[in-house]
N, CA, C and O atoms as CSV, one atom per row, in Angstrom:
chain,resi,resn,atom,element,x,y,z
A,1,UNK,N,N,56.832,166.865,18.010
A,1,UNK,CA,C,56.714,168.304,18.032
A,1,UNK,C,C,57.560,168.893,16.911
A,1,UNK,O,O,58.684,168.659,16.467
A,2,UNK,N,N,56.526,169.795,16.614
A,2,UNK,CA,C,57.812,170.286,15.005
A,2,UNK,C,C,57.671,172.181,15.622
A,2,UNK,O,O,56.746,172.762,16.190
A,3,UNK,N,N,58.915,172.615,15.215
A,3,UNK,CA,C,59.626,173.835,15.437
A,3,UNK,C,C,59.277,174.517,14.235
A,3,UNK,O,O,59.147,173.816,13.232
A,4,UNK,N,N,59.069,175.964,14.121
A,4,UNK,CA,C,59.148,176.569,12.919
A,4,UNK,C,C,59.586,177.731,13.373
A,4,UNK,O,O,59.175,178.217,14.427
A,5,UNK,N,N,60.789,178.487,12.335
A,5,UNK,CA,C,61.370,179.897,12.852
A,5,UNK,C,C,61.091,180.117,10.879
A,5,UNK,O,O,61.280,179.423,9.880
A,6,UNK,N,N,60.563,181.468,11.177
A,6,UNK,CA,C,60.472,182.667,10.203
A,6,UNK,C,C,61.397,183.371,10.266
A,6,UNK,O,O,61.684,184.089,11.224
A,7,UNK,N,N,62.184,183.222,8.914
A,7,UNK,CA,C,62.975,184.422,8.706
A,7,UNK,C,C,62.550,185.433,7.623
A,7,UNK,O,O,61.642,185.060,6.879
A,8,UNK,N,N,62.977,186.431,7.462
A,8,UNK,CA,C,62.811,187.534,6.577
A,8,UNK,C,C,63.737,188.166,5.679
A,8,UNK,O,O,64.666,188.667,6.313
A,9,UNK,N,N,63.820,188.316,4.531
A,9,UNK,CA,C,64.961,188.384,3.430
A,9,UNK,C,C,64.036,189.521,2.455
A,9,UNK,O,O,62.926,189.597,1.928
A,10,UNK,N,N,65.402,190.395,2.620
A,10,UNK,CA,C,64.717,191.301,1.289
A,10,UNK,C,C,65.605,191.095,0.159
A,10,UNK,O,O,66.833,191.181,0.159
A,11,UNK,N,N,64.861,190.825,-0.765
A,11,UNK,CA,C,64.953,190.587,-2.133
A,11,UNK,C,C,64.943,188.777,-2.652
A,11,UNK,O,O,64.367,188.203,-1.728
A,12,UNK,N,N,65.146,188.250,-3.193
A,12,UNK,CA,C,65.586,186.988,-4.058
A,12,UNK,C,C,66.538,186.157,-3.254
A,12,UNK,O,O,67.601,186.749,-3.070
A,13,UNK,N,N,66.491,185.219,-2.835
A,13,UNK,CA,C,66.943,184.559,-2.597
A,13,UNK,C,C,67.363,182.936,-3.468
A,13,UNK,O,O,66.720,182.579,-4.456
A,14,UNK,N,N,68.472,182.141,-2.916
A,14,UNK,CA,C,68.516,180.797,-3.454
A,14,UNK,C,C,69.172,180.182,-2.069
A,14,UNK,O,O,70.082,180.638,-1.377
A,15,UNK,N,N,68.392,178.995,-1.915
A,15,UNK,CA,C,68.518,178.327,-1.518
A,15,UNK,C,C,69.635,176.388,-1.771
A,15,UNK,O,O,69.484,175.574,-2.682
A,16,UNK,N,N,70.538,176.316,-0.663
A,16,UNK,CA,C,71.563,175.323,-1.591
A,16,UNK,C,C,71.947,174.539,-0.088
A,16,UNK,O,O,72.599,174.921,0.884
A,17,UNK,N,N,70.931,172.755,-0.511
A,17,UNK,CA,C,71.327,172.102,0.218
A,17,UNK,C,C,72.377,171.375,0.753
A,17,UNK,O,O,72.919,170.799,-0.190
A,18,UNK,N,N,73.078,171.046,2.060
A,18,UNK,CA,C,73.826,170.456,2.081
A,18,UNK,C,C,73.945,169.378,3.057
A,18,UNK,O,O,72.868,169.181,3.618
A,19,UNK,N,N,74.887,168.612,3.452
A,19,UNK,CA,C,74.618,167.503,3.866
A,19,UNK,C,C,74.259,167.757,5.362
A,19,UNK,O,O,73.769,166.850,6.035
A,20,UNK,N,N,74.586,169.410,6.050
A,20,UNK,CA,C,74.175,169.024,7.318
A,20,UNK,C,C,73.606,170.560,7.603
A,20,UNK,O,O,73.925,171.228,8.586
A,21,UNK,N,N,72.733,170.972,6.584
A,21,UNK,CA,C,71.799,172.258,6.696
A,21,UNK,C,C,71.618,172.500,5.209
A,21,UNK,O,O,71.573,171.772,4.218
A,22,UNK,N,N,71.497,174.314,5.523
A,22,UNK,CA,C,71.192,175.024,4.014
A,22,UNK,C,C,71.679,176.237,4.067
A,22,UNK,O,O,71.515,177.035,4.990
A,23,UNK,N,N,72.451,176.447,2.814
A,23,UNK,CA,C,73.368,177.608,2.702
A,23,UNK,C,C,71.936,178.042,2.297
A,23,UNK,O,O,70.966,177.310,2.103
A,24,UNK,N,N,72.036,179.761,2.190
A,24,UNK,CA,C,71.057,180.646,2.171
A,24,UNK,C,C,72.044,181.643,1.369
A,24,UNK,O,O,73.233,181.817,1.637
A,25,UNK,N,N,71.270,182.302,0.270
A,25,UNK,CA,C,72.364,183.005,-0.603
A,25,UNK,C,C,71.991,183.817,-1.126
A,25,UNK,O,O,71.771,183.538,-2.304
A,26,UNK,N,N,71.590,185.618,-0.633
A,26,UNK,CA,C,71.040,186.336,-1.389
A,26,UNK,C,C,72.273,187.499,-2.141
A,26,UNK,O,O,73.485,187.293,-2.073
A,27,UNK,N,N,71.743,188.524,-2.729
A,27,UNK,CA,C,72.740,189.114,-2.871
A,27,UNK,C,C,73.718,189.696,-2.397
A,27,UNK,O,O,74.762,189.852,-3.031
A,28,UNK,N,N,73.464,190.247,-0.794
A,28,UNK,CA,C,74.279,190.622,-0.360
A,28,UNK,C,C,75.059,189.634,0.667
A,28,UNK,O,O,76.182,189.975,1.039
A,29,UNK,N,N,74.515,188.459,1.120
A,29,UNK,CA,C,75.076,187.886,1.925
A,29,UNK,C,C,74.993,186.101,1.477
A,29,UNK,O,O,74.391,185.710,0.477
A,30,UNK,N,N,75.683,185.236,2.389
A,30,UNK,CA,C,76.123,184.266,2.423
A,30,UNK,C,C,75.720,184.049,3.613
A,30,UNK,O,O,76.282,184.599,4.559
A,31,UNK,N,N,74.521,183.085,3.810
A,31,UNK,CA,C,74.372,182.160,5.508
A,31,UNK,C,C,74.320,180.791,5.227
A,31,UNK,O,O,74.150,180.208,4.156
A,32,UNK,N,N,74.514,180.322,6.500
A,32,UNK,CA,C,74.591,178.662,6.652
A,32,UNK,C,C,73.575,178.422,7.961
A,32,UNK,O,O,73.774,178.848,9.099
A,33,UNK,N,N,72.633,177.766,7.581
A,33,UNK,CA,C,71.342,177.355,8.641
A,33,UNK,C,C,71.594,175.871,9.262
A,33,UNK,O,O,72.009,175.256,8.279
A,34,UNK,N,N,71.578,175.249,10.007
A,34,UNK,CA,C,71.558,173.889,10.810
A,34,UNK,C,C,71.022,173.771,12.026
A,34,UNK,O,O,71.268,174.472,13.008
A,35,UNK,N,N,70.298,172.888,11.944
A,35,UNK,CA,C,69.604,172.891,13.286
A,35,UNK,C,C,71.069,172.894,14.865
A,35,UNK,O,O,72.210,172.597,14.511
A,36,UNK,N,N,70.871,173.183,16.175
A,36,UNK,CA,C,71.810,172.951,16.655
A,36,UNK,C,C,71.790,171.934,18.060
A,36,UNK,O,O,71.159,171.602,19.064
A,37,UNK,N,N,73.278,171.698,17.078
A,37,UNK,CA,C,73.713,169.955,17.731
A,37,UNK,C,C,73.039,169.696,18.937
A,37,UNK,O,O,72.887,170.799,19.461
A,38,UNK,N,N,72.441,168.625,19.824
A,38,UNK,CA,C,71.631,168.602,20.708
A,38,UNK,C,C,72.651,168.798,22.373
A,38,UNK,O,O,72.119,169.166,23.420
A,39,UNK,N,N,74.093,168.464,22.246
A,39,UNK,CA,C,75.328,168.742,22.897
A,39,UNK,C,C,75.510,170.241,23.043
A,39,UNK,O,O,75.805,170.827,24.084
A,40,UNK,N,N,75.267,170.837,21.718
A,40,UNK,CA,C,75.293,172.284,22.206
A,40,UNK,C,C,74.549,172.669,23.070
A,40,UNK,O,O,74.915,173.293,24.066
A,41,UNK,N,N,72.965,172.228,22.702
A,41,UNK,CA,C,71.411,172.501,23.293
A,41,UNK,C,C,71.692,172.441,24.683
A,41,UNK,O,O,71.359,173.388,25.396
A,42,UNK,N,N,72.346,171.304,25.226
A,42,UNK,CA,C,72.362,170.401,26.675
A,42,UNK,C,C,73.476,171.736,27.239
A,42,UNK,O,O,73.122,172.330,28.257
A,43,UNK,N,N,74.573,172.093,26.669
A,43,UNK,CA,C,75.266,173.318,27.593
A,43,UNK,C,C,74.641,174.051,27.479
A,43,UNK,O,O,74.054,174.104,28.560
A,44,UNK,N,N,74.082,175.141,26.565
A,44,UNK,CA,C,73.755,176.386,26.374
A,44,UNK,C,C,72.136,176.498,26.995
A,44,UNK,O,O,71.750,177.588,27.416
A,45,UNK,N,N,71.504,175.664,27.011
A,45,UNK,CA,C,69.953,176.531,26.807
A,45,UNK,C,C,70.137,176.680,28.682
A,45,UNK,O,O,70.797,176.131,29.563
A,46,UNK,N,N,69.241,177.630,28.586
A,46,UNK,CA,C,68.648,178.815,29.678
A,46,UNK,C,C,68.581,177.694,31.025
A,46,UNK,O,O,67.742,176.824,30.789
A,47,UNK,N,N,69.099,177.556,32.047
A,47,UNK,CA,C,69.055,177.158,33.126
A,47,UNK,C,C,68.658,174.951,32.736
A,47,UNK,O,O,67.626,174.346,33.025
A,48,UNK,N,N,69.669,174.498,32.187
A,48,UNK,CA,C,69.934,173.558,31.893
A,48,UNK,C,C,70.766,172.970,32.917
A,48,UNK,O,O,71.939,173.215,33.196
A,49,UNK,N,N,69.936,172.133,33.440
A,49,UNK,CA,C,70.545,171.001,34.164
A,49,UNK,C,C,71.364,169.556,34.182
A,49,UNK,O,O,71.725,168.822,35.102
A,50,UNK,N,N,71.461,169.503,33.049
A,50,UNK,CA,C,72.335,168.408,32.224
A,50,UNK,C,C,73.894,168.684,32.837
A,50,UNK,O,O,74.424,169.727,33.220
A,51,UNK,N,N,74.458,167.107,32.753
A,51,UNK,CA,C,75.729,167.192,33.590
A,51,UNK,C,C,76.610,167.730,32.851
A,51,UNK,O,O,77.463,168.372,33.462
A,52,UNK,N,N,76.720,167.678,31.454
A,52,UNK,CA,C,77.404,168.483,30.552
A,52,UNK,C,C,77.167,170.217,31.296
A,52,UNK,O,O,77.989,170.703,32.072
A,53,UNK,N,N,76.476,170.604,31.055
A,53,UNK,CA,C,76.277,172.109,30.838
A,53,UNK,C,C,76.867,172.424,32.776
A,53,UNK,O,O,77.065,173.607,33.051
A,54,UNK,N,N,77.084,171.429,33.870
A,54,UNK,CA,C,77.668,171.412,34.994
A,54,UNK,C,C,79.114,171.157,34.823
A,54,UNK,O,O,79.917,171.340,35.738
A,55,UNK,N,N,79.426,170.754,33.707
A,55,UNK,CA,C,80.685,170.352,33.619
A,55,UNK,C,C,81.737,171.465,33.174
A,55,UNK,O,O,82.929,171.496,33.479
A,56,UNK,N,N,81.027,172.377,32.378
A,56,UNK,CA,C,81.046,173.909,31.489
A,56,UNK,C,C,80.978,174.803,33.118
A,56,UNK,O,O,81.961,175.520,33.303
A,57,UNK,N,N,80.406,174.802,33.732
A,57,UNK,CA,C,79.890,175.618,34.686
A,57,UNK,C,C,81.129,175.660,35.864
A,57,UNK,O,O,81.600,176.594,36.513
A,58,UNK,N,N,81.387,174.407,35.831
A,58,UNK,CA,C,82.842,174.254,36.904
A,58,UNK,C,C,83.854,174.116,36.657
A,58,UNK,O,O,84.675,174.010,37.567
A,59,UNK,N,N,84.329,174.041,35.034
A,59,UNK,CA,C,85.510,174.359,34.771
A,59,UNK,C,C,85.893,175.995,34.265
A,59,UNK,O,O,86.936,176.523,33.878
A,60,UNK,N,N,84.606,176.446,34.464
A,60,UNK,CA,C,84.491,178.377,34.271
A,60,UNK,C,C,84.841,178.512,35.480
A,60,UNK,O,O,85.782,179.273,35.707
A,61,UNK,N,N,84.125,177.752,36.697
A,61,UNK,CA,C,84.545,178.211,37.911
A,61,UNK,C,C,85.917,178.617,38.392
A,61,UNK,O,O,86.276,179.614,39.019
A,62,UNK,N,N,86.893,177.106,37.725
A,62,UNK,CA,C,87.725,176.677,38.071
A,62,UNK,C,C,89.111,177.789,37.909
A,62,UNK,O,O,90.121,177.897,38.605
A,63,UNK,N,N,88.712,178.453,36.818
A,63,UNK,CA,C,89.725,179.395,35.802
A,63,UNK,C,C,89.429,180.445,36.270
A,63,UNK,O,O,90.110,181.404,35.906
A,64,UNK,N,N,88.175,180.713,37.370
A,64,UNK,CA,C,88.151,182.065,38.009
A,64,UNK,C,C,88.657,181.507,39.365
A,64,UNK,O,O,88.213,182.299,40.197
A,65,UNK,N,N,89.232,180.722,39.890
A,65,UNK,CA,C,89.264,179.878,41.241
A,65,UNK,C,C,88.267,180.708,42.086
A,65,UNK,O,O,88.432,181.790,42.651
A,66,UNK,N,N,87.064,179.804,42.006
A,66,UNK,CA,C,86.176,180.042,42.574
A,66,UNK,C,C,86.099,178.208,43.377
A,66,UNK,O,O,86.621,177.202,42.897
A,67,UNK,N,N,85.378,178.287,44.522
A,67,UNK,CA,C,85.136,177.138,45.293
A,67,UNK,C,C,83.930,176.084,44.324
A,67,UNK,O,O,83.843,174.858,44.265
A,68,UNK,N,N,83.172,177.094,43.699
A,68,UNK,CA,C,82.186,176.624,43.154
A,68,UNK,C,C,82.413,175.417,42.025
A,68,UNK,O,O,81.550,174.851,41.354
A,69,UNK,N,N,83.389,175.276,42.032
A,69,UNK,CA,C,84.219,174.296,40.892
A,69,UNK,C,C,83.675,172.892,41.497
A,69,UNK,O,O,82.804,172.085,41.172
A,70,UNK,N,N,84.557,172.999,42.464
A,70,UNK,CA,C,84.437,171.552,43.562
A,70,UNK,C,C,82.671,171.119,43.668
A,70,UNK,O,O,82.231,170.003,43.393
A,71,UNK,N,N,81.968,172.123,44.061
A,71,UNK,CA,C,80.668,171.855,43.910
A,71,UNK,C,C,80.138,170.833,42.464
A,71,UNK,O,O,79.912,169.625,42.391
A,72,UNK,N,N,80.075,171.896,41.458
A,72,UNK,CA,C,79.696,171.507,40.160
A,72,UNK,C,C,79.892,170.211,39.627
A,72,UNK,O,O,79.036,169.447,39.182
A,73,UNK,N,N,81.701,169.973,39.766
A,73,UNK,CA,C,82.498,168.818,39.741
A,73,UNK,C,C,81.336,167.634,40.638
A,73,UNK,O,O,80.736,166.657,40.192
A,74,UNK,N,N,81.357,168.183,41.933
A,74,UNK,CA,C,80.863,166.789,42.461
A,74,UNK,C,C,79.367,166.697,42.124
A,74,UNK,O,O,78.965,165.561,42.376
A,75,UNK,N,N,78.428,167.477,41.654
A,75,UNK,CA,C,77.551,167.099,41.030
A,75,UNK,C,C,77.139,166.086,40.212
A,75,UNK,O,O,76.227,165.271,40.344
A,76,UNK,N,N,78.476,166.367,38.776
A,76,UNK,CA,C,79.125,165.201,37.852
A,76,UNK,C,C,79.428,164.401,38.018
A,76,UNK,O,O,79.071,163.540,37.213
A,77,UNK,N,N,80.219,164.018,39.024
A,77,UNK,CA,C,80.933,162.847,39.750
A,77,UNK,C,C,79.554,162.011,40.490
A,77,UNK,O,O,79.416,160.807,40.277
A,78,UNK,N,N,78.834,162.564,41.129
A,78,UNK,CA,C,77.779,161.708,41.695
A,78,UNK,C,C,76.762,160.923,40.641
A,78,UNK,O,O,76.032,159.967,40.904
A,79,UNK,N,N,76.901,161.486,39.595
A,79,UNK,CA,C,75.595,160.983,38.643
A,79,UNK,C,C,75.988,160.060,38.169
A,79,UNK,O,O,75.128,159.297,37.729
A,80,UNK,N,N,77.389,159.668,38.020
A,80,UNK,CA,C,78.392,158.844,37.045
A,80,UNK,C,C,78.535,159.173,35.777
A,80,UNK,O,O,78.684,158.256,34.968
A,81,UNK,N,N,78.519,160.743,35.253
A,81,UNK,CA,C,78.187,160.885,34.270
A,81,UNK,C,C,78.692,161.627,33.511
A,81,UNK,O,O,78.082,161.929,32.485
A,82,UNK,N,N,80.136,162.223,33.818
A,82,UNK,CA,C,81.203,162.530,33.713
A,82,UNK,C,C,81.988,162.643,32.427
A,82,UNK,O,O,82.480,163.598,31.826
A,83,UNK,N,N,81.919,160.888,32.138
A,83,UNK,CA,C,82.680,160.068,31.140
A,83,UNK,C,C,81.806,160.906,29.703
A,83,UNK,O,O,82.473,161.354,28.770
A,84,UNK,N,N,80.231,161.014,29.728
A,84,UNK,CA,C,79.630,161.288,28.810
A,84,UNK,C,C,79.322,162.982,28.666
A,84,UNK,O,O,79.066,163.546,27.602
A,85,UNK,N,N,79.411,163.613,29.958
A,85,UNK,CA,C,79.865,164.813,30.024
A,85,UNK,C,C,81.246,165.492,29.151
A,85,UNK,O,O,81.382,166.614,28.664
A,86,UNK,N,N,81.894,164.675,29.173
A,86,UNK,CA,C,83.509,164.964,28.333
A,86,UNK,C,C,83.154,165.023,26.974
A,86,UNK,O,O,83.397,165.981,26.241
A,87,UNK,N,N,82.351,163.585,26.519
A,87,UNK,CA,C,82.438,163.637,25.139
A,87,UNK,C,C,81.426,164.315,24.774
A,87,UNK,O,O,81.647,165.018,23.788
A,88,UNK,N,N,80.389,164.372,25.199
A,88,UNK,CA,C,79.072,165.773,25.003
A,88,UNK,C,C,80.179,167.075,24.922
A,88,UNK,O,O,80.112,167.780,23.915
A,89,UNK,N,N,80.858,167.294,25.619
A,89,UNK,CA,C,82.112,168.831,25.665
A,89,UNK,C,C,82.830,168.590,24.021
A,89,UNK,O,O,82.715,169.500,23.200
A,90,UNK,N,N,83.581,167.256,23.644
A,90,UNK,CA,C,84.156,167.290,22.857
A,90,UNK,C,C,83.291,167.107,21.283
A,90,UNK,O,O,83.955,166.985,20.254
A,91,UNK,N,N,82.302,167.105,21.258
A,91,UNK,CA,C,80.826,166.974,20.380
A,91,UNK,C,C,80.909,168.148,20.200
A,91,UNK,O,O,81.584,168.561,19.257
A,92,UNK,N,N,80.144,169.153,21.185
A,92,UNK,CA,C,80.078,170.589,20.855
A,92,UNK,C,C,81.137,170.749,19.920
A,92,UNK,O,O,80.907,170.670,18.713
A,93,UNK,N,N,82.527,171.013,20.464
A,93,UNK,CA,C,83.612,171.445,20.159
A,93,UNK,C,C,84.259,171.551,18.356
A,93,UNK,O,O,84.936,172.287,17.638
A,94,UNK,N,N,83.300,169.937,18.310
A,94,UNK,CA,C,83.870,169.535,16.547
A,94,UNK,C,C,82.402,170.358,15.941
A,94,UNK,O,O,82.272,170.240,14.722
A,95,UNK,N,N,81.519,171.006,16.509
A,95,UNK,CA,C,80.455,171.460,15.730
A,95,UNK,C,C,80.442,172.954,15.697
A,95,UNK,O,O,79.598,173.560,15.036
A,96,UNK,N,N,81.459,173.620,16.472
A,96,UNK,CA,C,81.688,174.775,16.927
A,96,UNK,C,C,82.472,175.471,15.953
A,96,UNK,O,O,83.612,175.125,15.641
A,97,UNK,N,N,81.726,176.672,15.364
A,97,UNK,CA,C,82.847,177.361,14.144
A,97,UNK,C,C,83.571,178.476,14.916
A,97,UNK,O,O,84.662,178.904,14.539
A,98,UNK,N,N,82.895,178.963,16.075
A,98,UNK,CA,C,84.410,179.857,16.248
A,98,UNK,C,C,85.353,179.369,17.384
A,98,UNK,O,O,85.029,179.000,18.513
A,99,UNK,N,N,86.385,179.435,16.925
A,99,UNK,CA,C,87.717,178.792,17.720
A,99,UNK,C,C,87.378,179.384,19.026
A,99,UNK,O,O,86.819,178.686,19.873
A,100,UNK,N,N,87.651,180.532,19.241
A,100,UNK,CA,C,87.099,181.182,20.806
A,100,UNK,C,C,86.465,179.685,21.464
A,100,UNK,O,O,87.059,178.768,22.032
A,101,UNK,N,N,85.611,179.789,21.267
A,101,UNK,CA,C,84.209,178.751,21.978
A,101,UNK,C,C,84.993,177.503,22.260
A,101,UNK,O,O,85.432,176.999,23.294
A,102,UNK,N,N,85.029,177.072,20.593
A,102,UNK,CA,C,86.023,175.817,20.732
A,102,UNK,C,C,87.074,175.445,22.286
A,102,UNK,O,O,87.026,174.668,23.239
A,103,UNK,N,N,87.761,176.291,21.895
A,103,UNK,CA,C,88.867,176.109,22.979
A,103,UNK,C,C,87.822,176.128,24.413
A,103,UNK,O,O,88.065,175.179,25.159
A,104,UNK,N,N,86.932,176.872,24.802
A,104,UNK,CA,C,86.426,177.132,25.955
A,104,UNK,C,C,85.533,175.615,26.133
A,104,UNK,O,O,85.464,175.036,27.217
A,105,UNK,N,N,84.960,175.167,25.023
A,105,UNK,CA,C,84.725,173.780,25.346
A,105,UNK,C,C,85.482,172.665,25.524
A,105,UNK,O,O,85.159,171.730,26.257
A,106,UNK,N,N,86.483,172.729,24.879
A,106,UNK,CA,C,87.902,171.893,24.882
A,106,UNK,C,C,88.234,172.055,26.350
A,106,UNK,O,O,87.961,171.097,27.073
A,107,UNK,N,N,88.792,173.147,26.904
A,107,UNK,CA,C,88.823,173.092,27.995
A,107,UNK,C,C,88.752,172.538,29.193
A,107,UNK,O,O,89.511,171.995,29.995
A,108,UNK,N,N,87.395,172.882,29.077
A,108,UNK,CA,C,86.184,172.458,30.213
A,108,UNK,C,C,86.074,170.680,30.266
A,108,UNK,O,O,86.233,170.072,31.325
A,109,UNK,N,N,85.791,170.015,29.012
A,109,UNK,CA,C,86.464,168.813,28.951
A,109,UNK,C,C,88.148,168.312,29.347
A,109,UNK,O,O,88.553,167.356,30.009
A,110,UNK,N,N,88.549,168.914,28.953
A,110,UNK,CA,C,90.276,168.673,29.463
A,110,UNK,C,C,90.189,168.878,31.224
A,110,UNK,O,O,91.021,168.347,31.959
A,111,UNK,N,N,89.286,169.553,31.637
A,111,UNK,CA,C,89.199,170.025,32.881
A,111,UNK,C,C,88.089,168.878,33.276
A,111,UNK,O,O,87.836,168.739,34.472
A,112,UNK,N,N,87.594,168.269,32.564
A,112,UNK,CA,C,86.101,166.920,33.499
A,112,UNK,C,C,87.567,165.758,33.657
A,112,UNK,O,O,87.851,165.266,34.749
A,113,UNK,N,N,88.313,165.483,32.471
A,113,UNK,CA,C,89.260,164.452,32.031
A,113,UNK,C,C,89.907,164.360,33.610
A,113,UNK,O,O,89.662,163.275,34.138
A,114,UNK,N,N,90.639,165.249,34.401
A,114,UNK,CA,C,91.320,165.423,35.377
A,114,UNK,C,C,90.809,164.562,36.192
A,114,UNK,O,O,91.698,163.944,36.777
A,115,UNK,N,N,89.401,164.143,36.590
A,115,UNK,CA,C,88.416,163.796,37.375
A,115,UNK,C,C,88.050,161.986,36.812
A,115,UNK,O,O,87.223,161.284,37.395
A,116,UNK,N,N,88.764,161.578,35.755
A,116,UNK,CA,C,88.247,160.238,35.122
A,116,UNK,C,C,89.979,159.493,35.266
A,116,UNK,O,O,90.851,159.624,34.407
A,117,UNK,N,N,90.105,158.837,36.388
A,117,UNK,CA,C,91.498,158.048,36.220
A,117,UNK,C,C,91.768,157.417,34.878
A,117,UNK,O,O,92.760,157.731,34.219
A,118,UNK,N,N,90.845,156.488,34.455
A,118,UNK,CA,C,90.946,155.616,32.997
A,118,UNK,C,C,90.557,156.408,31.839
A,118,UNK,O,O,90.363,155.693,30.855
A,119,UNK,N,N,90.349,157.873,31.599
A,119,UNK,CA,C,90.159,158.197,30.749
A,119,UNK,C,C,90.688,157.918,29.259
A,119,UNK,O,O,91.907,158.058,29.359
A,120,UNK,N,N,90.349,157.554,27.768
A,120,UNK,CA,C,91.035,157.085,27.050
A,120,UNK,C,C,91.488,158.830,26.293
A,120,UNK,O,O,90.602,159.576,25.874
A,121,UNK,N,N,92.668,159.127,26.262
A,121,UNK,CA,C,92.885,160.773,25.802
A,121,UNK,C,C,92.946,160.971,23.886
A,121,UNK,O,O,93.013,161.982,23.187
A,122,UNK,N,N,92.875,159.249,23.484
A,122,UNK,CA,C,93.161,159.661,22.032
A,122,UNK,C,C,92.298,160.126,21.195
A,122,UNK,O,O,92.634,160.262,20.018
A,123,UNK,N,N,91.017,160.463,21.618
A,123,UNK,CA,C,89.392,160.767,21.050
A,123,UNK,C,C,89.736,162.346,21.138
A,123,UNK,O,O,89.580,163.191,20.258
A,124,UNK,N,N,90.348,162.538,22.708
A,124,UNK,CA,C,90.532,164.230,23.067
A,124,UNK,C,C,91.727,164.893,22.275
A,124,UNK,O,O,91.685,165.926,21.607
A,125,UNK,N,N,92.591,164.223,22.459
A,125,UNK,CA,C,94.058,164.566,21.230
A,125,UNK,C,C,93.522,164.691,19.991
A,125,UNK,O,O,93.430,165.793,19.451
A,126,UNK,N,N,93.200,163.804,19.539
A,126,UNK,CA,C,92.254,164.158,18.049
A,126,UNK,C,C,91.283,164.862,17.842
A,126,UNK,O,O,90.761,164.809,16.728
A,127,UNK,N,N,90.857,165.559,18.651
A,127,UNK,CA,C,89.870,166.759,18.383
A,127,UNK,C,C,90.945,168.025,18.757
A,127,UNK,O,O,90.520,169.124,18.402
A,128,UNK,N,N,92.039,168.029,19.304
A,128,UNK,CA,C,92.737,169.213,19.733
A,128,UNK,C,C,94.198,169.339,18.679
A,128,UNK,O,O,95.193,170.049,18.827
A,129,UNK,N,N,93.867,168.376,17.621
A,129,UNK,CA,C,95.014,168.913,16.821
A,129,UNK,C,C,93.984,169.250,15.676
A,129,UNK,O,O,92.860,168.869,15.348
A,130,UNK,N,N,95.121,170.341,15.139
A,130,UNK,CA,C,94.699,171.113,13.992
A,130,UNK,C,C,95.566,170.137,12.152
A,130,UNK,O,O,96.616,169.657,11.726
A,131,UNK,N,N,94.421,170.359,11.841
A,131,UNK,CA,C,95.062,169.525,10.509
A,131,UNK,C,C,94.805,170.549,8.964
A,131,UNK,O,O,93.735,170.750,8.389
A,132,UNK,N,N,95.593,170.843,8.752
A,132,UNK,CA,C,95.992,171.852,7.504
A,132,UNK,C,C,95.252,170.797,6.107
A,132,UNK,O,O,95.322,171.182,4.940
């Protein structure tokens, strides 16, 4: 299945490939196009059932202490699917340009981690430090 989105640009444009989309460059503006990450797709799209986008769902819960946490959580926990829920969270996270989000996916993973006794944390530490 192939996707096609129309966009619309007034005036001249140039187009400038790069290794993981296409800058878009007219006169007045500067965009960056990429398809999006399929980790993002799995939290965000419209009534997504993926254990990731449950994993997002109950650590929102969690920060409103809502009961609904425990639910969500054991959703994750039953599928065994948890472990790949985290790193689907920490995927988004490295593809995510605004920090806001970032952190809210970081999170939510730091919040599945609680739930994995053997978790290995040096994959998660290394996505949560900042490097100048």
């Amino acid at each position: 299945m192939v996707d096609f989105v129309s966009y619309s640009y007034d005036g001249p444009l140039s187009l400038v490939s790069e290794c993981d989309g296409v800058r878009i460059i007219s006169n007045k503006h500067c965009e960056f196009l990429q398809r999006v990450p399929q980790s993002t797709e799995e939290i965000f799209r419209i009534g997504s059932v993926k254990p990731v986008a449950y994993l997002y769902d109950a650590a929102a819960a969690f920060e409103n202490k809502s009961a609904k946490a425990d639910e969500k959580i054991r959703l994750v926990k039953a599928d065994n699917e948890l472990d790949g829920a985290i790193e689907a969270r920490m995927d988004a996270a490295a593809h995510e340009f605004d920090i806001t989000d970032q952190k809210k996916l970081l999170r939510a993973a730091s919040y599945g981690k609680l739930f994995v006794p053997k978790f290995e944390p040096e994959h998660f530490v290394g996505m949560c430090q900042t490097r100048a």
